[in-house]
mmCIF file of C-alpha atoms in Angstrom:
data_model
loop_
_atom_site.group_PDB
_atom_site.id
_atom_site.type_symbol
_atom_site.label_atom_id
_atom_site.label_comp_id
_atom_site.label_asym_id
_atom_site.label_seq_id
_atom_site.Cartn_x
_atom_site.Cartn_y
_atom_site.Cartn_z
ATOM 1 C CA MET C 1 218.739 184.161 125.330
ATOM 2 C CA THR C 2 221.422 181.559 124.690
ATOM 3 C CA MET C 3 221.519 179.482 121.556
ATOM 4 C CA SER C 4 220.841 176.292 123.556
ATOM 5 C CA ARG C 5 217.757 177.784 125.210
ATOM 6 C CA THR C 6 216.508 178.973 121.827
ATOM 7 C CA LEU C 7 216.941 175.508 120.342
ATOM 8 C CA ARG C 8 215.145 173.917 123.299
ATOM 9 C CA LEU C 9 212.226 176.358 122.895
ATOM 10 C CA ILE C 10 211.971 175.584 119.210
ATOM 11 C CA ALA C 11 212.048 171.859 119.945
ATOM 12 C CA LEU C 12 209.306 172.142 122.604
ATOM 13 C CA THR C 13 207.140 174.212 120.289
ATOM 14 C CA ALA C 14 207.540 171.686 117.484
ATOM 15 C CA THR C 15 206.712 168.846 119.868
ATOM 16 C CA GLY C 16 203.584 170.639 121.048
ATOM 17 C CA LEU C 17 202.386 171.212 117.509
ATOM 18 C CA LEU C 18 203.037 167.559 116.683
ATOM 19 C CA LEU C 19 201.035 166.410 119.717
ATOM 20 C CA VAL C 20 198.126 168.684 118.753
ATOM 21 C CA ALA C 21 198.159 167.209 115.258
ATOM 22 C CA LEU C 22 198.282 163.685 116.614
ATOM 23 C CA PHE C 23 195.377 164.278 118.993
ATOM 24 C CA LYS C 24 193.321 165.750 116.155
ATOM 25 C CA GLY C 25 194.083 162.671 114.096
ATOM 26 C CA CYS C 26 192.976 160.450 116.968
ATOM 27 C CA ASP C 27 189.635 162.206 117.509
ATOM 28 C CA THR C 28 187.352 159.386 118.670
ATOM 29 C CA ARG C 29 184.116 161.278 118.101
ATOM 30 C CA GLN C 30 181.838 159.422 115.689
ATOM 31 C CA PRO C 31 179.614 161.059 113.086
ATOM 32 C CA PRO C 32 175.922 161.099 114.054
ATOM 33 C CA ILE C 33 173.970 157.929 113.398
ATOM 34 C CA GLN C 34 171.723 158.161 110.345
ATOM 35 C CA PRO C 35 168.605 155.952 110.604
ATOM 36 C CA LYS C 36 167.406 154.379 107.363
ATOM 37 C CA THR C 37 164.413 152.133 106.699
ATOM 38 C CA LEU C 38 163.406 149.759 103.919
ATOM 39 C CA ILE C 39 159.959 148.112 103.996
ATOM 40 C CA ILE C 40 159.587 145.186 101.601
ATOM 41 C CA GLY C 41 155.918 144.368 101.094
ATOM 42 C CA MET C 42 155.110 140.934 99.660
ATOM 43 C CA ASP C 43 151.480 140.878 98.582
ATOM 44 C CA GLY C 44 149.239 137.976 99.553
ATOM 45 C CA VAL C 45 151.840 135.770 101.240
ATOM 46 C CA GLN C 46 150.593 132.913 103.421
ATOM 47 C CA LEU C 47 153.205 132.442 106.131
ATOM 48 C CA LYS C 48 153.010 128.651 106.384
ATOM 49 C CA HIS C 49 153.568 128.310 102.637
ATOM 50 C CA TYR C 50 156.496 130.726 102.764
ATOM 51 C CA GLU C 51 158.008 128.607 105.540
ATOM 52 C CA GLN C 52 157.697 125.565 103.282
ATOM 53 C CA LEU C 53 160.544 126.983 101.164
ATOM 54 C CA GLY C 54 162.762 125.558 103.887
ATOM 55 C CA GLY C 55 165.712 126.661 105.939
ATOM 56 C CA ASP C 56 167.658 128.086 103.021
ATOM 57 C CA SER C 57 165.152 130.884 102.399
ATOM 58 C CA ASN C 58 166.313 134.417 103.085
ATOM 59 C CA LEU C 59 163.384 134.814 105.480
ATOM 60 C CA ARG C 60 164.719 132.030 107.703
ATOM 61 C CA LYS C 61 168.457 132.470 107.208
ATOM 62 C CA ARG C 62 168.800 136.217 107.462
ATOM 63 C CA LEU C 63 165.825 137.715 109.272
ATOM 64 C CA ILE C 64 164.023 137.482 112.591
ATOM 65 C CA TYR C 65 160.315 136.960 112.044
ATOM 66 C CA GLY C 66 157.098 136.220 113.856
ATOM 67 C CA LYS C 67 153.444 135.604 113.187
ATOM 68 C CA ALA C 68 151.133 138.629 113.204
ATOM 69 C CA TYR C 69 147.527 139.374 112.337
ATOM 70 C CA ALA C 70 145.693 141.593 109.880
ATOM 71 C CA GLY C 71 142.029 142.496 109.595
ATOM 72 C CA GLY C 72 141.555 143.944 113.077
ATOM 73 C CA ILE C 73 139.528 142.168 115.756
ATOM 74 C CA ASN C 74 136.518 140.245 114.460
ATOM 75 C CA GLY C 75 133.255 141.747 115.644
ATOM 76 C CA ARG C 76 134.892 144.845 117.124
ATOM 77 C CA ALA C 77 135.327 148.386 115.836
ATOM 78 C CA SER C 78 138.709 147.578 114.274
ATOM 79 C CA GLU C 79 137.451 144.745 112.041
ATOM 80 C CA GLN C 80 138.335 145.304 108.398
ATOM 81 C CA ALA C 81 138.398 143.321 105.175
ATOM 82 C CA THR C 82 141.559 141.318 104.552
ATOM 83 C CA ASN C 83 142.209 142.773 101.133
ATOM 84 C CA SER C 84 145.016 144.896 99.793
ATOM 85 C CA GLY C 85 143.790 148.469 100.081
ATOM 86 C CA PRO C 86 142.933 148.256 103.787
ATOM 87 C CA GLY C 87 145.949 146.045 104.510
ATOM 88 C CA TRP C 88 148.657 148.201 102.977
ATOM 89 C CA MET C 89 147.162 151.393 104.377
ATOM 90 C CA THR C 90 147.001 149.887 107.865
ATOM 91 C CA LEU C 91 150.636 148.825 107.602
ATOM 92 C CA LEU C 92 151.702 152.296 106.437
ATOM 93 C CA THR C 93 149.562 154.363 108.846
ATOM 94 C CA GLY C 94 149.618 152.317 112.056
ATOM 95 C CA VAL C 95 145.814 152.489 112.434
ATOM 96 C CA TRP C 96 142.935 150.274 111.370
ATOM 97 C CA ALA C 97 140.573 151.129 108.525
ATOM 98 C CA ASN C 98 137.974 152.633 110.883
ATOM 99 C CA LYS C 99 140.476 155.490 111.205
ATOM 100 C CA HIS C 100 142.421 155.692 107.930
ATOM 101 C CA GLY C 101 139.236 155.256 105.903
ATOM 102 C CA VAL C 102 140.413 152.866 103.171
ATOM 103 C CA ILE C 103 137.844 150.152 103.897
ATOM 104 C CA SER C 104 137.979 148.417 100.494
ATOM 105 C CA ASN C 105 139.860 148.433 97.195
ATOM 106 C CA ASN C 106 137.599 151.135 95.785
ATOM 107 C CA GLU C 107 140.044 153.500 94.070
ATOM 108 C CA SER C 108 138.032 156.577 94.994
ATOM 109 C CA LEU C 109 139.139 156.126 98.615
ATOM 110 C CA ARG C 110 141.949 158.199 100.145
ATOM 111 C CA VAL C 111 143.782 157.978 103.449
ATOM 112 C CA ASP C 112 142.148 160.281 106.006
ATOM 113 C CA PRO C 113 144.482 163.283 106.493
ATOM 114 C CA GLU C 114 144.032 162.944 110.272
ATOM 115 C CA PHE C 115 145.818 159.593 110.078
ATOM 116 C CA PRO C 116 148.549 160.062 107.473
ATOM 117 C CA SER C 117 150.987 157.459 106.247
ATOM 118 C CA LEU C 118 154.656 157.169 107.105
ATOM 119 C CA PHE C 119 155.449 159.249 104.017
ATOM 120 C CA LYS C 120 153.568 162.296 105.303
ATOM 121 C CA ARG C 121 154.722 161.937 108.908
ATOM 122 C CA LEU C 122 158.358 161.591 107.884
ATOM 123 C CA ARG C 123 158.159 164.459 105.384
ATOM 124 C CA ASP C 124 156.696 166.761 108.045
ATOM 125 C CA ALA C 125 159.310 165.782 110.645
ATOM 126 C CA LEU C 126 162.312 165.421 108.311
ATOM 127 C CA PRO C 127 161.854 167.893 105.437
ATOM 128 C CA ASN C 128 165.061 166.838 103.689
ATOM 129 C CA ALA C 129 164.512 163.080 103.926
ATOM 130 C CA TYR C 130 164.640 161.038 100.706
ATOM 131 C CA LEU C 131 161.340 159.128 100.502
ATOM 132 C CA SER C 132 160.427 156.503 97.912
ATOM 133 C CA SER C 133 157.438 154.312 97.105
ATOM 134 C CA ILE C 134 157.865 151.780 94.284
ATOM 135 C CA VAL C 135 154.973 149.388 93.679
ATOM 136 C CA ASN C 136 153.608 146.803 91.294
ATOM 137 C CA TRP C 137 149.953 147.298 92.342
ATOM 138 C CA SER C 138 149.340 150.887 91.289
ATOM 139 C CA PRO C 139 146.409 151.973 93.539
ATOM 140 C CA ILE C 140 148.734 152.178 96.530
ATOM 141 C CA ASN C 141 150.306 155.256 94.957
ATOM 142 C CA THR C 142 147.750 156.394 92.409
ATOM 143 C CA ALA C 143 144.655 156.144 94.610
ATOM 144 C CA PHE C 144 144.926 155.678 98.376
ATOM 145 C CA LEU C 145 148.127 157.736 98.846
ATOM 146 C CA LEU C 146 147.568 160.101 95.929
ATOM 147 C CA GLU C 147 147.546 163.243 98.072
ATOM 148 C CA ASP C 148 149.224 161.838 101.175
ATOM 149 C CA ALA C 149 152.527 160.971 99.471
ATOM 150 C CA GLN C 150 152.819 164.001 97.196
ATOM 151 C CA GLY C 151 156.055 164.982 98.921
ATOM 152 C CA ASN C 152 157.859 161.780 97.938
ATOM 153 C CA ASN C 153 161.101 162.033 96.015
ATOM 154 C CA VAL C 154 160.197 158.869 94.108
ATOM 155 C CA ARG C 155 156.730 157.471 93.455
ATOM 156 C CA GLU C 156 156.549 154.824 90.725
ATOM 157 C CA SER C 157 153.669 152.461 90.019
ATOM 158 C CA GLY C 158 152.673 149.570 87.766
ATOM 159 C CA LEU C 159 156.151 148.070 87.523
ATOM 160 C CA SER C 160 156.775 144.320 87.347
ATOM 161 C CA ASP C 161 158.280 142.772 90.454
ATOM 162 C CA GLU C 162 161.653 142.527 88.736
ATOM 163 C CA GLN C 163 161.448 146.195 87.752
ATOM 164 C CA VAL C 164 160.463 147.147 91.317
ATOM 165 C CA THR C 165 163.516 145.274 92.609
ATOM 166 C CA ALA C 166 165.921 146.764 90.067
ATOM 167 C CA ARG C 167 164.651 150.277 90.722
ATOM 168 C CA THR C 168 164.970 149.782 94.472
ATOM 169 C CA LEU C 169 168.546 148.540 94.124
ATOM 170 C CA GLU C 170 169.322 151.659 92.113
ATOM 171 C CA ILE C 171 167.816 153.905 94.798
ATOM 172 C CA LEU C 172 169.713 152.106 97.566
ATOM 173 C CA GLU C 173 172.978 152.491 95.662
ATOM 174 C CA ASN C 174 172.677 156.054 94.393
ATOM 175 C CA THR C 175 170.465 158.107 96.732
ATOM 176 C CA PRO C 176 170.246 158.928 100.443
ATOM 177 C CA ALA C 177 167.341 156.407 100.607
ATOM 178 C CA ASP C 178 166.117 157.488 104.030
ATOM 179 C CA PHE C 179 162.773 155.675 103.822
ATOM 180 C CA THR C 180 161.795 153.295 101.050
ATOM 181 C CA PHE C 181 158.609 151.246 100.699
ATOM 182 C CA ILE C 182 158.218 148.673 97.936
ATOM 183 C CA GLN C 183 155.418 146.258 97.027
ATOM 184 C CA LEU C 184 155.941 142.965 95.180
ATOM 185 C CA ASP C 185 152.747 141.461 93.754
ATOM 186 C CA GLU C 186 153.558 138.122 92.115
ATOM 187 C CA PRO C 187 152.622 135.832 95.036
ATOM 188 C CA ASP C 188 149.160 137.399 95.154
ATOM 189 C CA ALA C 189 148.748 137.126 91.385
ATOM 190 C CA ALA C 190 149.756 133.450 91.450
ATOM 191 C CA GLY C 191 147.309 132.755 94.257
ATOM 192 C CA HIS C 192 144.421 134.412 92.420
ATOM 193 C CA ALA C 193 145.303 132.533 89.240
ATOM 194 C CA SER C 194 145.597 128.998 90.591
ATOM 195 C CA GLY C 195 145.445 128.928 94.384
ATOM 196 C CA PHE C 196 148.040 127.123 96.450
ATOM 197 C CA GLY C 197 150.308 124.834 94.462
ATOM 198 C CA PRO C 198 153.494 124.803 92.367
ATOM 199 C CA ALA C 199 152.891 128.204 90.747
ATOM 200 C CA TYR C 200 152.338 129.849 94.122
ATOM 201 C CA GLN C 201 155.454 128.229 95.610
ATOM 202 C CA PHE C 202 157.474 129.308 92.572
ATOM 203 C CA ALA C 203 156.302 132.900 93.022
ATOM 204 C CA LEU C 204 157.302 132.751 96.700
ATOM 205 C CA ARG C 205 160.754 131.452 95.770
ATOM 206 C CA GLU C 206 161.238 134.212 93.203
ATOM 207 C CA THR C 207 160.121 136.807 95.731
ATOM 208 C CA ASP C 208 162.468 135.404 98.378
ATOM 209 C CA ASP C 209 165.347 135.564 95.888
ATOM 210 C CA ARG C 210 164.554 139.235 95.301
ATOM 211 C CA LEU C 211 164.543 139.737 99.067
ATOM 212 C CA GLY C 212 168.053 138.266 99.149
ATOM 213 C CA ARG C 213 169.320 140.698 96.539
ATOM 214 C CA LEU C 214 167.866 143.630 98.454
ATOM 215 C CA LEU C 215 169.394 142.444 101.737
ATOM 216 C CA ASP C 216 172.760 142.101 99.991
ATOM 217 C CA GLU C 217 172.563 145.707 98.820
ATOM 218 C CA VAL C 218 171.617 146.975 102.270
ATOM 219 C CA ALA C 219 174.524 145.028 103.798
ATOM 220 C CA ALA C 220 176.967 146.415 101.217
ATOM 221 C CA ARG C 221 175.761 149.957 101.806
ATOM 222 C CA ALA C 222 175.934 149.606 105.591
ATOM 223 C CA HIS C 223 179.511 148.349 105.268
ATOM 224 C CA LYS C 224 180.497 151.389 103.206
ATOM 225 C CA ASN C 225 178.597 153.772 105.484
ATOM 226 C CA PRO C 226 178.958 152.533 109.077
ATOM 227 C CA GLN C 227 177.187 155.631 110.404
ATOM 228 C CA GLU C 228 173.943 154.416 108.777
ATOM 229 C CA ASP C 229 171.615 152.378 110.988
ATOM 230 C CA TRP C 230 169.451 150.211 108.732
ATOM 231 C CA LEU C 231 166.075 148.782 109.658
ATOM 232 C CA VAL C 232 164.596 146.347 107.147
ATOM 233 C CA ILE C 233 161.013 145.184 107.660
ATOM 234 C CA VAL C 234 159.336 142.533 105.515
ATOM 235 C CA SER C 235 155.602 141.908 105.734
ATOM 236 C CA THR C 236 152.440 141.254 103.779
ATOM 237 C CA ASP C 237 149.001 142.814 103.503
ATOM 238 C CA HIS C 238 146.836 139.724 104.107
ATOM 239 C CA GLY C 239 146.763 135.959 104.127
ATOM 240 C CA ARG C 240 144.641 133.745 101.877
ATOM 241 C CA ASP C 241 141.545 131.567 102.079
ATOM 242 C CA TYR C 242 141.610 127.768 102.367
ATOM 243 C CA TRP C 243 142.220 127.274 98.637
ATOM 244 C CA GLY C 244 144.690 130.137 98.282
ATOM 245 C CA SER C 245 142.749 131.805 95.491
ATOM 246 C CA GLY C 246 140.879 134.463 97.463
ATOM 247 C CA HIS C 247 140.948 136.630 100.565
ATOM 248 C CA GLY C 248 138.965 139.392 102.208
ATOM 249 C CA GLY C 249 137.108 137.474 104.917
ATOM 250 C CA VAL C 250 137.746 136.914 108.608
ATOM 251 C CA THR C 251 139.072 133.348 108.676
ATOM 252 C CA GLU C 252 142.247 132.562 110.582
ATOM 253 C CA GLN C 253 144.218 131.923 107.371
ATOM 254 C CA GLU C 254 143.143 135.192 105.795
ATOM 255 C CA LYS C 255 144.030 137.138 108.947
ATOM 256 C CA THR C 256 147.422 135.471 109.543
ATOM 257 C CA VAL C 257 150.391 137.516 108.317
ATOM 258 C CA PHE C 258 153.997 137.928 109.452
ATOM 259 C CA ILE C 259 156.482 140.644 110.320
ATOM 260 C CA ALA C 260 160.215 140.080 109.740
ATOM 261 C CA SER C 261 163.203 142.297 110.466
ATOM 262 C CA ASN C 262 166.971 142.458 110.262
ATOM 263 C CA LYS C 263 166.990 143.730 113.869
ATOM 264 C CA PRO C 264 166.029 141.982 117.098
ATOM 265 C CA LEU C 265 162.569 143.187 118.033
ATOM 266 C CA ASN C 266 160.852 143.395 121.405
ATOM 267 C CA GLU C 267 158.458 141.023 123.165
ATOM 268 C CA GLU C 268 155.432 142.255 121.232
ATOM 269 C CA LEU C 269 156.728 140.209 118.289
ATOM 270 C CA ASN C 270 158.560 137.364 119.977
ATOM 271 C CA GLN C 271 156.531 136.770 123.164
ATOM 272 C CA PRO C 272 152.791 136.506 122.439
ATOM 273 C CA SER C 273 150.521 138.058 125.080
ATOM 274 C CA ILE C 274 147.030 136.580 124.877
ATOM 275 C CA PRO C 275 143.988 138.785 125.605
ATOM 276 C CA GLU C 276 142.031 136.299 127.717
ATOM 277 C CA ASP C 277 138.607 137.837 127.024
ATOM 278 C CA ASN C 278 139.025 137.441 123.249
ATOM 279 C CA PRO C 279 142.072 135.380 122.218
ATOM 280 C CA GLY C 280 140.989 134.956 118.605
ATOM 281 C CA PRO C 281 141.303 131.774 116.543
ATOM 282 C CA ASN C 282 144.190 129.699 117.948
ATOM 283 C CA ASN C 283 145.191 132.680 120.110
ATOM 284 C CA LEU C 284 145.921 134.771 117.007
ATOM 285 C CA TYR C 285 145.253 138.072 118.807
ATOM 286 C CA GLY C 286 148.102 137.330 121.186
ATOM 287 C CA TYR C 287 150.552 138.025 118.361
ATOM 288 C CA ALA C 288 151.669 141.382 116.994
ATOM 289 C CA ALA C 289 149.246 143.323 114.815
ATOM 290 C CA GLN C 290 149.777 144.756 111.348
ATOM 291 C CA THR C 291 149.455 148.193 112.985
ATOM 292 C CA SER C 292 152.829 147.690 114.721
ATOM 293 C CA VAL C 293 154.898 148.386 111.605
ATOM 294 C CA ALA C 294 154.364 152.155 111.359
ATOM 295 C CA PRO C 295 155.158 153.055 115.005
ATOM 296 C CA THR C 296 158.240 150.816 114.806
ATOM 297 C CA VAL C 297 159.509 152.759 111.787
ATOM 298 C CA LEU C 298 158.710 156.142 113.333
ATOM 299 C CA ARG C 299 160.621 155.263 116.495
ATOM 300 C CA HIS C 300 163.598 153.943 114.523
ATOM 301 C CA MET C 301 163.681 157.124 112.462
ATOM 302 C CA GLY C 302 164.020 159.176 115.650
ATOM 303 C CA LEU C 303 160.465 160.476 116.056
ATOM 304 C CA ASP C 304 158.676 160.518 119.394
ATOM 305 C CA LEU C 305 155.322 158.724 119.276
ATOM 306 C CA LEU C 306 152.720 161.365 120.129
ATOM 307 C CA THR C 307 149.413 160.756 121.869
ATOM 308 C CA GLU C 308 147.587 163.009 119.410
ATOM 309 C CA TRP C 309 148.512 160.648 116.570
ATOM 310 C CA LYS C 310 146.182 157.989 118.072
ATOM 311 C CA LEU C 311 148.241 155.129 116.653
ATOM 312 C CA ASP C 312 146.679 151.712 117.219
ATOM 313 C CA GLY C 313 149.912 149.750 116.970
ATOM 314 C CA THR C 314 152.463 148.744 119.589
ATOM 315 C CA PRO C 315 156.028 149.536 118.435
ATOM 316 C CA LEU C 316 158.335 146.541 118.037
ATOM 317 C CA LEU C 317 161.449 148.507 119.002
ATOM 318 C CA GLY C 318 161.994 149.924 122.488
ATOM 319 C CA ALA C 319 159.314 150.030 125.160
ATOM 320 C CA THR C 320 156.010 148.386 124.286
ATOM 321 C CA GLY C 321 153.851 150.437 126.644
ATOM 322 C CA VAL C 322 150.665 148.537 127.456
ATOM 323 C CA ARG C 323 149.973 145.558 125.219
ATOM 324 C CA LYS C 324 146.745 144.383 123.578
ATOM 325 C CA ALA C 325 144.788 147.533 124.427
ATOM 326 C CA ARG C 326 141.105 146.935 123.731
ATOM 327 C CA ALA C 327 137.621 148.032 124.721
ATOM 328 C CA ILE C 328 134.451 146.254 125.781
ATOM 329 C CA GLU C 329 131.891 148.921 125.008
ATOM 330 C CA GLY C 330 128.971 147.166 126.664
ATOM 331 C CA GLU C 331 130.815 147.239 130.002
ATOM 332 C CA ALA C 332 132.469 150.639 129.352
ATOM 333 C CA LYS C 333 135.834 148.992 130.008
ATOM 334 C CA LEU C 334 139.322 149.467 128.632
ATOM 335 C CA LEU C 335 141.518 146.387 129.015
ATOM 336 C CA TRP C 336 145.219 145.838 128.404
ATOM 337 C CA ASN C 337 148.030 143.406 129.236
ATOM 338 C CA SER C 338 150.897 144.595 131.448
ATOM 339 C CA ASP C 339 152.866 143.578 134.534
ATOM 340 C CA SER C 340 154.567 146.974 134.785
ATOM 341 C CA GLN C 341 154.659 148.844 138.098
ATOM 342 C CA GLY C 342 154.330 152.093 136.166
ATOM 343 C CA THR C 343 151.313 154.326 135.654
ATOM 344 C CA VAL C 344 149.084 154.432 132.590
ATOM 345 C CA THR C 345 147.671 157.807 131.599
ATOM 346 C CA ILE C 346 144.375 157.579 129.746
ATOM 347 C CA HIS C 347 143.062 160.210 127.356
ATOM 348 C CA ARG C 348 139.569 160.273 125.887
ATOM 349 C CA ASN C 349 139.117 162.375 122.752
ATOM 350 C CA GLY C 350 142.225 164.388 123.594
ATOM 351 C CA GLN C 351 141.406 165.006 127.275
ATOM 352 C CA LEU C 352 143.189 163.372 130.223
ATOM 353 C CA VAL C 353 140.556 161.353 132.103
ATOM 354 C CA ALA C 354 142.449 158.935 134.354
ATOM 355 C CA THR C 355 145.748 157.609 135.654
ATOM 356 C CA VAL C 356 145.818 153.905 136.511
ATOM 357 C CA GLN C 357 148.455 151.485 137.770
ATOM 358 C CA ALA C 358 149.457 149.431 134.751
ATOM 359 C CA TYR C 359 149.305 146.078 136.544
ATOM 360 C CA LEU C 360 145.555 146.553 137.185
ATOM 361 C CA GLN C 361 145.084 146.012 133.425
ATOM 362 C CA GLN C 362 141.652 147.655 133.243
ATOM 363 C CA TRP C 363 139.718 150.865 133.702
ATOM 364 C CA THR C 364 136.002 151.543 133.576
ATOM 365 C CA ASP C 365 134.875 154.830 132.049
ATOM 366 C CA PRO C 366 132.366 156.395 134.462
ATOM 367 C CA GLN C 367 130.750 158.196 131.519
ATOM 368 C CA GLY C 368 130.130 154.925 129.707
ATOM 369 C CA MET C 369 130.893 154.165 126.071
ATOM 370 C CA ARG C 370 127.590 154.965 124.423
ATOM 371 C CA GLN C 371 129.288 157.167 121.808
ATOM 372 C CA ALA C 372 132.265 156.449 119.568
ATOM 373 C CA SER C 373 135.443 157.731 121.212
ATOM 374 C CA ASP C 374 139.190 157.679 120.782
ATOM 375 C CA TYR C 375 141.084 156.489 123.857
ATOM 376 C CA VAL C 376 144.876 156.678 124.159
ATOM 377 C CA LEU C 377 146.728 154.740 126.849
ATOM 378 C CA GLU C 378 150.310 155.851 127.514
ATOM 379 C CA LEU C 379 152.943 153.964 129.513
ATOM 380 C CA ASN C 380 156.718 154.562 129.385
ATOM 381 C CA GLU C 381 156.297 157.318 126.796
ATOM 382 C CA THR C 382 154.613 154.825 124.480
ATOM 383 C CA PRO C 383 151.003 155.620 123.557
ATOM 384 C CA VAL C 384 148.598 153.125 122.019
ATOM 385 C CA ALA C 385 145.060 153.961 120.945
ATOM 386 C CA VAL C 386 141.656 152.298 120.812
ATOM 387 C CA ARG C 387 138.643 153.632 118.904
ATOM 388 C CA THR C 388 135.283 152.501 120.237
ATOM 389 C CA ARG C 389 131.908 152.417 118.523
ATOM 390 C CA PRO C 390 128.349 152.673 119.838
ATOM 391 C CA VAL C 391 127.219 149.300 121.150
ATOM 392 C CA SER C 392 124.148 149.189 118.914
ATOM 393 C CA LYS C 393 125.950 150.033 115.670
ATOM 394 C CA PRO C 394 126.695 146.939 113.547
ATOM 395 C CA PHE C 395 129.902 146.652 111.573
ATOM 396 C CA VAL C 396 129.531 146.112 107.837
ATOM 397 C CA ILE C 397 132.359 145.363 105.416
ATOM 398 C CA GLU C 398 131.797 147.323 102.236
ATOM 399 C CA GLU C 399 131.297 145.117 99.228
ATOM 400 C CA SER C 400 131.515 146.029 95.567
ATOM 401 C CA SER C 401 131.446 144.301 92.220
ATOM 402 C CA ASN C 402 135.159 143.996 91.496
ATOM 403 C CA TYR C 403 137.302 142.086 89.053
ATOM 404 C CA VAL C 404 140.673 140.452 89.512
ATOM 405 C CA ARG C 405 142.759 140.385 86.388
ATOM 406 C CA GLY C 406 139.735 139.778 84.187
ATOM 407 C CA THR C 407 138.060 137.209 86.499
ATOM 408 C CA THR C 408 134.638 138.009 87.947
ATOM 409 C CA CYS C 409 134.551 137.594 91.733
ATOM 410 C CA ARG C 410 131.871 135.431 93.318
ATOM 411 C CA SER C 411 129.327 137.606 95.113
ATOM 412 C CA GLU C 412 130.254 136.261 98.539
ATOM 413 C CA LEU C 413 133.890 137.173 97.925
ATOM 414 C CA THR C 414 133.517 140.535 96.227
ATOM 415 C CA HIS C 415 135.177 142.380 99.072
ATOM 416 C CA SER C 416 138.202 140.066 98.755
ATOM 417 C CA CYS C 417 139.084 141.007 95.214
ATOM 418 C CA LYS C 418 141.360 143.620 93.730
ATOM 419 C CA TRP C 419 140.493 146.058 91.048
ATOM 420 C CA PRO C 420 142.677 145.647 87.974
#
């Protein structure tokens, strides 16, 4: 081999190695997306009073939000008291109290293991996930979720709202923080103390400022870690009565809540769909339900929504499936809202019983609805459930003699009060 040929071979080899190195350096493959979720619970917030903070609030400036309802459907199987135990457990499980079992603020109650919270579902599906629950009102962790959330990495209770915020900022900065739920209590405390007025508006402003600090931390973290996909949801457990001092009943104000997010959500939140047979006060039941939060989080975190979970809520991300699924037991009918050309599969108590064109928006059970049953309607891989009750069985909200921060509740409002 001549010297010139040898030099050319060496040069070609060197060029090839350089090109390989350059192509490796230009690898356009991205690391896998890592979904993260932060739920910020603001206890006892009346939406119209929150909106009165004006356009400079973090709710209005930085989030997308819509009206929603709590307390289930009045007079139907899903009806529940608009107080904190049922409200927070509905938000965290995606089912109404007739399934999760926390029907009041009685601290002996526990979430039914058949309908676990987001903490248990995420721990089972993602064993290495970093899960946190930091709350001011202790029974969330120390009573209702005592067994359900045992697998949490962090579970802290009885902190002030400022301590809850500081601890959450620390978790967001220093841990994987895969799923974090926090509860801020000062708006509810101000309402119980003096009703609507300056103290309540001040508590809302303080809470909104804390929301801003948390959003800043999420934004900073997302900037440092572009592979992380952050979902932030802000909501409340219940509204308030006319005076702002109580809650627990079935009035429009007490049932009106809100759901806000840093992400654009689907039509279930932003395009009300009114159930014509029972629209609710001022068409309230046309809006999203409190049960929508949990399936939204599960879908964001990469979990398929399974029919056997019997979730009552419509997810606010991705396909909605059928909307406003409901039952009229006396007519043995399931009703829903949909203009889809797809097919709805209907399960009763775990067994497939029918397939129906979605646009028909109803199905009559030939076996009737004399017994309580769990129906699941699935469209576009999105199941939504309805639990029925025997027609003759009345619904009763459990009442108990409770106290709120040292104040005796009036007998007609006992179910609206928190235990200290």
